[in-house]
Amino acid sequence: MREPRVIVQGFDRPNIFMGVERFAQEDEKLRALTAAVVEIEKPGIVYVATRRRAELVAEALRAAGVRAEAYHAGRKSAERAAAQQAFMEDATEVMVATTAFGMGIDKPNVRFVFHYDISDSIDSYYQEIGRAGRDGEPAEARLFYRPQDLAIRRFFVGGGQVDADTVAQVADAVADADGPVALAELRDVTGLSETKLMVAVHRLQDAGVVELLPAGEVAPAEIPEDIGAVAEEAVQAQERHRRFERSRLEMMRGYAENRDCRRRFLLNYFGEDLSDPCGYCDNCEAGLVVTPPRGDEPFPVGSHVRHTSWGAGQVMRYEGEKIVVLFDEVGYKTMDAALVVERGLLSRES
């Protein structure tokens, strides 16, 4: 490029107020969200985890006099397009949506993004709340948190698992076929459900054993001599990925239950330092935040380290006397900083 204009920005969105409300009962949470939506300036977005909840919450909001629409993958494409257009034109005040809604949406006057269900990771949550206040005016991001809601996210993370025998069975079926084989034929040969078959195919595709063609057929890429060993490695990779995703969900739980400055938590997660409290989150407003003393951190935020068992990682943040590290293989781990130093569990990477 000749004379490119380079723009580098941080992750902070200082015009978005951040808050979390905690609940014990589902009906209590629904009433609180409905009341909050009725009261707040609109338009806005409410994110939910499932299609059923999208319909349930949208119905509750409409009953309270809010022009709300449900948006999820279960609706016909024409219905989704019409709902999105109505929201963009402010005919719909609130979009109640699964994560099927949002990518490519650039509506500058969204005044709030509420989460009725907890996101699967900080990455997802930050992306979703970032759709609020793009005009630079004040906006609000609020999570309506019920600890039991973590179960549905854990279910999503744990779903789609297959064992080595199943992966090997699919690999053998592809190898025995005369050229590319249709997925329907593979289901007949293996007797597997569509879900398990697709998981096994994707595991084999990740391992470079098969190729999923644009027409939906599966073709052998390079069938190894020891299919069993490849299948076992594919399953181990699957398990590593599952542990990593579970660790990301635990970081999201940490945000929901955090008693420190929420903006500092988010920015630290993305490797940015915020030494002073933001003053624009619920914890700061409640006077819960205390600026921690600096200079007693054994490993700087952002530094690369190696654990004696978990391998290479990067220091993401400190939570009081605890250090949070993102490891390449096992995801996020929270450890006692003093114990780490005492036992030499971490070393600096050059």
Short mmCIF file of C-alpha atoms in Angstrom, two decimals:
data_model
loop_
_atom_site.label_atom_id
_atom_site.label_comp_id
_atom_site.label_asym_id
_atom_site.label_seq_id
_atom_site.Cartn_x
_atom_site.Cartn_y
_atom_site.Cartn_z
CA MET A 1 0.00 0.00 0.00
CA ARG A 2 1.15 3.52 -0.75
CA GLU A 3 0.77 6.06 2.05
CA PRO A 4 -1.78 3.98 4.02
CA ARG A 5 -3.65 5.56 6.90
CA VAL A 6 -3.00 3.39 9.95
CA ILE A 7 -5.47 3.61 12.84
CA VAL A 8 -4.71 1.84 16.10
CA GLN A 9 -7.31 1.91 18.85
CA GLY A 10 -7.66 0.19 22.18
CA PHE A 11 -10.56 -1.89 23.43
CA ASP A 12 -12.03 0.71 25.77
CA ARG A 13 -15.53 2.02 25.06
CA PRO A 14 -15.78 4.67 27.80
CA ASN A 15 -19.32 5.75 26.86
CA ILE A 16 -20.79 2.34 27.76
CA PHE A 17 -21.85 1.86 31.38
CA MET A 18 -21.28 -1.73 32.52
CA GLY A 19 -23.30 -3.53 35.16
CA VAL A 20 -24.39 -6.95 36.39
CA GLU A 21 -27.53 -7.87 38.32
CA ARG A 22 -27.64 -11.20 40.11
CA PHE A 23 -30.77 -13.32 40.58
CA ALA A 24 -31.74 -16.58 42.22
CA GLN A 25 -35.00 -17.29 40.38
CA GLU A 26 -35.82 -17.25 36.67
CA ASP A 27 -39.14 -15.44 37.04
CA GLU A 28 -37.48 -12.76 39.17
CA LYS A 29 -34.88 -12.21 36.46
CA LEU A 30 -37.51 -11.92 33.71
CA ARG A 31 -39.48 -9.35 35.70
CA ALA A 32 -36.35 -7.31 36.35
CA LEU A 33 -35.28 -7.34 32.72
CA THR A 34 -38.77 -6.37 31.55
CA ALA A 35 -38.89 -3.46 34.00
CA ALA A 36 -35.41 -2.30 32.95
CA VAL A 37 -36.28 -2.38 29.24
CA VAL A 38 -39.52 -0.48 29.82
CA GLU A 39 -37.65 2.24 31.71
CA ILE A 40 -34.51 2.68 29.60
CA GLU A 41 -34.13 4.77 26.46
CA LYS A 42 -34.50 2.74 23.30
CA PRO A 43 -33.70 1.18 20.81
CA GLY A 44 -31.76 -1.74 22.24
CA ILE A 45 -30.83 -5.40 21.99
CA VAL A 46 -31.48 -8.24 24.44
CA TYR A 47 -29.31 -11.32 23.90
CA VAL A 48 -30.50 -14.77 24.94
CA ALA A 49 -29.02 -18.26 24.68
CA THR A 50 -31.81 -20.18 22.95
CA ARG A 51 -34.60 -19.73 20.43
CA ARG A 52 -37.20 -20.58 23.05
CA ARG A 53 -35.98 -17.84 25.36
CA ALA A 54 -35.95 -15.35 22.49
CA GLU A 55 -39.66 -15.95 21.97
CA LEU A 56 -40.39 -15.96 25.71
CA VAL A 57 -38.62 -12.68 26.45
CA ALA A 58 -40.01 -10.94 23.36
CA GLU A 59 -43.53 -11.95 24.38
CA ALA A 60 -42.99 -10.62 27.93
CA LEU A 61 -41.75 -7.29 26.55
CA ARG A 62 -44.66 -6.95 24.15
CA ALA A 63 -47.05 -7.63 27.03
CA ALA A 64 -45.39 -4.70 28.83
CA GLY A 65 -46.01 -2.39 25.89
CA VAL A 66 -42.58 -2.59 24.24
CA ARG A 67 -42.33 -3.02 20.47
CA ALA A 68 -40.14 -6.11 20.62
CA GLU A 69 -39.27 -8.76 18.05
CA ALA A 70 -37.64 -12.18 18.41
CA TYR A 71 -34.74 -12.99 16.09
CA HIS A 72 -33.21 -16.46 15.84
CA ALA A 73 -32.17 -19.08 13.30
CA GLY A 74 -35.46 -20.93 13.71
CA ARG A 75 -37.36 -18.20 11.88
CA LYS A 76 -37.62 -18.10 8.08
CA SER A 77 -35.01 -15.99 6.34
CA ALA A 78 -37.66 -13.59 5.03
CA GLU A 79 -39.00 -13.10 8.57
CA ARG A 80 -35.50 -12.45 9.91
CA ALA A 81 -34.80 -9.93 7.16
CA ALA A 82 -38.08 -8.10 7.85
CA ALA A 83 -37.40 -8.05 11.61
CA GLN A 84 -33.90 -6.69 11.08
CA GLN A 85 -35.14 -3.98 8.72
CA ALA A 86 -37.82 -2.91 11.21
CA PHE A 87 -35.18 -2.63 13.92
CA MET A 88 -32.81 -0.64 11.71
CA GLU A 89 -35.65 1.80 10.94
CA ASP A 90 -36.66 2.09 14.64
CA ALA A 91 -40.08 0.56 13.94
CA THR A 92 -39.02 -2.17 16.37
CA GLU A 93 -37.71 -0.82 19.66
CA VAL A 94 -36.03 -3.93 21.00
CA MET A 95 -34.57 -6.96 19.25
CA VAL A 96 -34.51 -10.09 21.42
CA ALA A 97 -31.97 -12.29 19.73
CA THR A 98 -29.64 -15.22 19.86
CA THR A 99 -26.13 -14.70 18.54
CA ALA A 100 -27.61 -15.26 15.05
CA PHE A 101 -28.24 -11.49 15.16
CA GLY A 102 -25.54 -8.87 15.21
CA MET A 103 -22.80 -9.66 12.71
CA GLY A 104 -22.68 -6.82 10.22
CA ILE A 105 -25.20 -4.74 12.18
CA ASP A 106 -24.05 -1.13 12.31
CA LYS A 107 -26.82 0.83 14.00
CA PRO A 108 -25.28 3.87 15.68
CA ASN A 109 -28.11 4.75 18.11
CA VAL A 110 -28.42 1.47 20.06
CA ARG A 111 -28.79 2.73 23.62
CA PHE A 112 -28.43 -0.57 25.43
CA VAL A 113 -27.36 -4.17 25.08
CA PHE A 114 -28.78 -6.39 27.81
CA HIS A 115 -27.84 -10.04 28.24
CA TYR A 116 -30.65 -12.16 29.61
CA ASP A 117 -28.27 -15.14 29.45
CA ILE A 118 -24.54 -15.11 30.08
CA SER A 119 -22.26 -15.21 27.02
CA ASP A 120 -19.97 -18.14 26.31
CA SER A 121 -16.82 -16.01 26.67
CA ILE A 122 -15.51 -12.52 27.35
CA ASP A 123 -14.68 -12.30 23.64
CA SER A 124 -18.31 -12.86 22.65
CA TYR A 125 -19.64 -10.58 25.38
CA TYR A 126 -17.35 -7.70 24.40
CA GLN A 127 -18.28 -8.04 20.74
CA GLU A 128 -21.99 -8.06 21.59
CA ILE A 129 -21.97 -5.07 23.96
CA GLY A 130 -19.88 -3.21 21.41
CA ARG A 131 -23.02 -2.80 19.31
CA ALA A 132 -24.23 -0.20 21.80
CA GLY A 133 -23.42 3.49 21.66
CA ARG A 134 -21.58 3.57 18.35
CA ASP A 135 -22.65 7.20 17.99
CA GLY A 136 -20.47 8.04 21.00
CA GLU A 137 -23.45 8.91 23.17
CA PRO A 138 -24.03 7.23 26.58
CA ALA A 139 -25.17 3.62 26.39
CA GLU A 140 -25.54 0.72 28.81
CA ALA A 141 -24.44 -2.91 28.91
CA ARG A 142 -26.06 -4.98 31.62
CA LEU A 143 -25.87 -8.70 32.35
CA PHE A 144 -28.82 -10.31 34.13
CA TYR A 145 -26.92 -13.11 35.82
CA ARG A 146 -28.22 -16.27 37.40
CA PRO A 147 -25.44 -18.75 38.30
CA GLN A 148 -27.61 -21.66 37.18
CA ASP A 149 -27.56 -20.23 33.64
CA LEU A 150 -23.95 -21.34 33.32
CA ALA A 151 -25.28 -24.88 32.91
CA ILE A 152 -26.67 -24.23 29.44
CA ARG A 153 -23.37 -22.77 28.28
CA ARG A 154 -21.48 -25.72 29.73
CA PHE A 155 -23.86 -27.99 27.84
CA PHE A 156 -23.09 -26.21 24.57
CA VAL A 157 -19.36 -26.46 25.24
CA GLY A 158 -19.57 -30.15 26.13
CA GLY A 159 -21.86 -31.07 23.26
CA GLY A 160 -20.76 -32.67 20.04
CA GLN A 161 -18.20 -35.02 21.56
CA VAL A 162 -17.35 -38.36 19.92
CA ASP A 163 -14.98 -41.15 20.91
CA ALA A 164 -12.03 -42.57 18.98
CA ASP A 165 -13.96 -45.66 17.81
CA THR A 166 -16.61 -43.46 16.19
CA VAL A 167 -13.99 -41.32 14.44
CA ALA A 168 -12.19 -44.44 13.19
CA GLN A 169 -15.49 -45.94 12.00
CA VAL A 170 -16.18 -42.90 9.82
CA ALA A 171 -12.60 -42.85 8.51
CA ASP A 172 -12.89 -46.50 7.50
CA ALA A 173 -16.20 -45.87 5.76
CA VAL A 174 -14.71 -43.02 3.72
CA ALA A 175 -11.64 -45.09 2.87
CA ASP A 176 -13.78 -48.03 1.70
CA ALA A 177 -15.95 -45.85 -0.54
CA ASP A 178 -15.24 -45.59 -4.26
CA GLY A 179 -14.52 -41.86 -4.41
CA PRO A 180 -16.41 -39.07 -2.62
CA VAL A 181 -19.33 -40.30 -0.55
CA ALA A 182 -22.53 -38.45 0.33
CA LEU A 183 -23.26 -37.73 3.99
CA ALA A 184 -26.57 -39.59 3.72
CA GLU A 185 -24.72 -42.69 2.53
CA LEU A 186 -22.23 -42.38 5.39
CA ARG A 187 -25.13 -42.25 7.85
CA ASP A 188 -26.54 -45.44 6.38
CA VAL A 189 -23.19 -47.24 6.47
CA THR A 190 -22.18 -46.16 9.98
CA GLY A 191 -25.62 -46.00 11.61
CA LEU A 192 -24.62 -42.76 13.33
CA SER A 193 -26.88 -39.79 13.97
CA GLU A 194 -26.37 -36.74 11.78
CA THR A 195 -24.87 -34.80 14.69
CA LYS A 196 -22.30 -37.46 15.64
CA LEU A 197 -21.43 -38.06 12.00
CA MET A 198 -20.72 -34.38 11.37
CA VAL A 199 -18.62 -34.09 14.52
CA ALA A 200 -16.54 -37.10 13.45
CA VAL A 201 -16.15 -35.70 9.93
CA HIS A 202 -14.98 -32.37 11.28
CA ARG A 203 -12.50 -34.07 13.61
CA LEU A 204 -11.09 -36.01 10.63
CA GLN A 205 -11.04 -32.88 8.52
CA ASP A 206 -9.03 -31.08 11.23
CA ALA A 207 -6.59 -34.00 11.18
CA GLY A 208 -6.23 -33.75 7.38
CA VAL A 209 -7.65 -37.23 6.82
CA VAL A 210 -10.82 -36.28 4.90
CA GLU A 211 -12.08 -33.30 2.95
CA LEU A 212 -15.63 -31.96 3.07
CA LEU A 213 -16.47 -30.94 -0.48
CA PRO A 214 -18.68 -27.93 -1.40
CA ALA A 215 -21.40 -30.33 -2.62
CA GLY A 216 -21.60 -31.84 0.86
CA GLU A 217 -19.72 -35.03 0.01
CA VAL A 218 -16.81 -36.42 2.00
CA ALA A 219 -13.66 -37.41 0.16
CA PRO A 220 -10.50 -39.06 1.47
CA ALA A 221 -7.58 -36.65 1.68
CA GLU A 222 -4.80 -38.90 2.90
CA ILE A 223 -5.86 -42.08 4.66
CA PRO A 224 -3.04 -43.04 7.07
CA GLU A 225 -1.92 -46.57 7.72
CA ASP A 226 -2.87 -46.38 11.38
CA ILE A 227 -6.38 -44.92 11.40
CA GLY A 228 -6.79 -45.79 15.08
CA ALA A 229 -3.85 -43.59 16.10
CA VAL A 230 -5.15 -40.67 14.03
CA ALA A 231 -8.64 -41.09 15.49
CA GLU A 232 -7.22 -41.05 19.02
CA GLU A 233 -5.24 -37.88 18.29
CA ALA A 234 -8.37 -36.24 16.84
CA VAL A 235 -10.30 -37.03 20.01
CA GLN A 236 -7.49 -35.68 22.19
CA ALA A 237 -7.51 -32.45 20.16
CA GLN A 238 -11.26 -32.30 20.69
CA GLU A 239 -10.79 -32.64 24.44
CA ARG A 240 -8.13 -29.93 24.50
CA HIS A 241 -10.51 -27.63 22.66
CA ARG A 242 -13.30 -28.45 25.10
CA ARG A 243 -11.09 -27.61 28.09
CA PHE A 244 -10.07 -24.36 26.45
CA GLU A 245 -13.70 -23.37 25.84
CA ARG A 246 -14.63 -24.27 29.40
CA SER A 247 -11.85 -22.00 30.65
CA ARG A 248 -13.21 -19.12 28.55
CA LEU A 249 -16.63 -19.66 30.10
CA GLU A 250 -15.04 -19.55 33.56
CA MET A 251 -13.54 -16.17 32.71
CA MET A 252 -17.03 -14.97 31.80
CA ARG A 253 -18.27 -16.24 35.15
CA GLY A 254 -15.41 -14.32 36.74
CA TYR A 255 -16.65 -11.12 35.11
CA ALA A 256 -20.19 -11.72 36.34
CA GLU A 257 -19.04 -12.31 39.92
CA ASN A 258 -16.24 -9.73 39.88
CA ARG A 259 -16.18 -7.19 42.73
CA ASP A 260 -13.54 -5.03 41.07
CA CYS A 261 -13.91 -2.44 38.30
CA ARG A 262 -15.64 -4.22 35.44
CA ARG A 263 -13.97 -2.15 32.74
CA ARG A 264 -10.56 -2.95 34.21
CA PHE A 265 -11.48 -6.66 34.16
CA LEU A 266 -12.42 -6.52 30.47
CA LEU A 267 -9.44 -4.48 29.38
CA ASN A 268 -7.02 -6.68 31.34
CA TYR A 269 -8.52 -9.70 29.61
CA PHE A 270 -7.55 -8.21 26.26
CA GLY A 271 -4.09 -7.31 27.48
CA GLU A 272 -4.68 -3.61 28.19
CA ASP A 273 -3.81 -2.05 31.51
CA LEU A 274 -6.20 0.23 33.38
CA SER A 275 -4.47 1.28 36.57
CA ASP A 276 -7.33 3.37 38.01
CA PRO A 277 -11.00 2.40 38.38
CA CYS A 278 -13.18 3.59 35.50
CA GLY A 279 -15.86 5.23 37.66
CA TYR A 280 -18.49 4.18 35.12
CA CYS A 281 -19.57 0.68 36.15
CA ASP A 282 -21.83 -0.63 38.90
CA ASN A 283 -18.96 -1.70 41.15
CA CYS A 284 -17.26 1.69 40.90
CA GLU A 285 -20.53 3.50 41.60
CA ALA A 286 -21.17 1.28 44.62
CA GLY A 287 -17.75 2.10 46.07
CA LEU A 288 -16.58 -1.53 45.97
CA VAL A 289 -13.42 -0.90 43.99
CA VAL A 290 -10.07 -0.28 45.60
CA THR A 291 -7.04 0.55 43.48
CA PRO A 292 -4.51 -2.24 44.15
CA PRO A 293 -0.89 -1.37 44.94
CA ARG A 294 1.42 -1.71 41.95
CA GLY A 295 4.90 -3.11 41.73
CA ASP A 296 4.26 -6.43 43.51
CA GLU A 297 3.36 -8.37 40.37
CA PRO A 298 5.95 -11.13 39.79
CA PHE A 299 5.14 -11.32 36.06
CA PRO A 300 3.99 -8.23 34.13
CA VAL A 301 0.60 -8.29 32.40
CA GLY A 302 1.16 -9.36 28.80
CA SER A 303 4.41 -11.20 29.49
CA HIS A 304 4.99 -14.68 28.09
CA VAL A 305 5.58 -17.43 30.64
CA ARG A 306 5.93 -21.19 30.85
CA HIS A 307 4.31 -23.43 33.47
CA THR A 308 5.97 -26.61 34.66
CA SER A 309 2.96 -28.71 33.57
CA TRP A 310 0.73 -26.53 31.35
CA GLY A 311 3.39 -25.21 28.99
CA ALA A 312 3.51 -21.81 27.34
CA GLY A 313 1.10 -19.02 28.22
CA GLN A 314 0.58 -15.30 28.59
CA VAL A 315 -0.20 -13.32 31.75
CA MET A 316 -3.62 -11.72 31.26
CA ARG A 317 -4.49 -10.06 34.55
CA TYR A 318 -4.20 -9.97 38.33
CA GLU A 319 -7.15 -10.39 40.65
CA GLY A 320 -5.90 -9.23 44.02
CA GLU A 321 -3.30 -11.82 45.02
CA LYS A 322 -4.14 -14.15 42.11
CA ILE A 323 -2.62 -14.26 38.64
CA VAL A 324 -4.61 -15.24 35.53
CA VAL A 325 -2.68 -16.85 32.67
CA LEU A 326 -3.92 -17.92 29.24
CA PHE A 327 -2.12 -21.16 28.34
CA ASP A 328 -1.89 -22.36 24.75
CA GLU A 329 -3.02 -25.89 25.57
CA VAL A 330 -5.30 -25.71 28.63
CA GLY A 331 -6.81 -22.22 28.38
CA TYR A 332 -7.24 -19.84 31.31
CA LYS A 333 -5.91 -20.71 34.74
CA THR A 334 -6.13 -18.65 37.94
CA MET A 335 -3.34 -19.23 40.47
CA ASP A 336 -2.14 -17.82 43.76
CA ALA A 337 0.70 -15.46 42.81
CA ALA A 338 2.71 -16.04 46.01
CA LEU A 339 2.46 -19.82 45.59
CA VAL A 340 3.56 -19.52 41.96
CA VAL A 341 6.70 -17.69 43.03
CA GLU A 342 7.36 -19.91 46.06
CA ARG A 343 7.21 -23.13 44.04
CA GLY A 344 8.69 -21.76 40.84
CA LEU A 345 5.66 -22.78 38.82
CA LEU A 346 6.19 -20.11 36.17
CA SER A 347 9.25 -18.87 34.34
CA ARG A 348 9.64 -15.98 31.92
CA GLU A 349 9.87 -16.82 28.23
CA SER A 350 12.46 -14.92 26.23
#
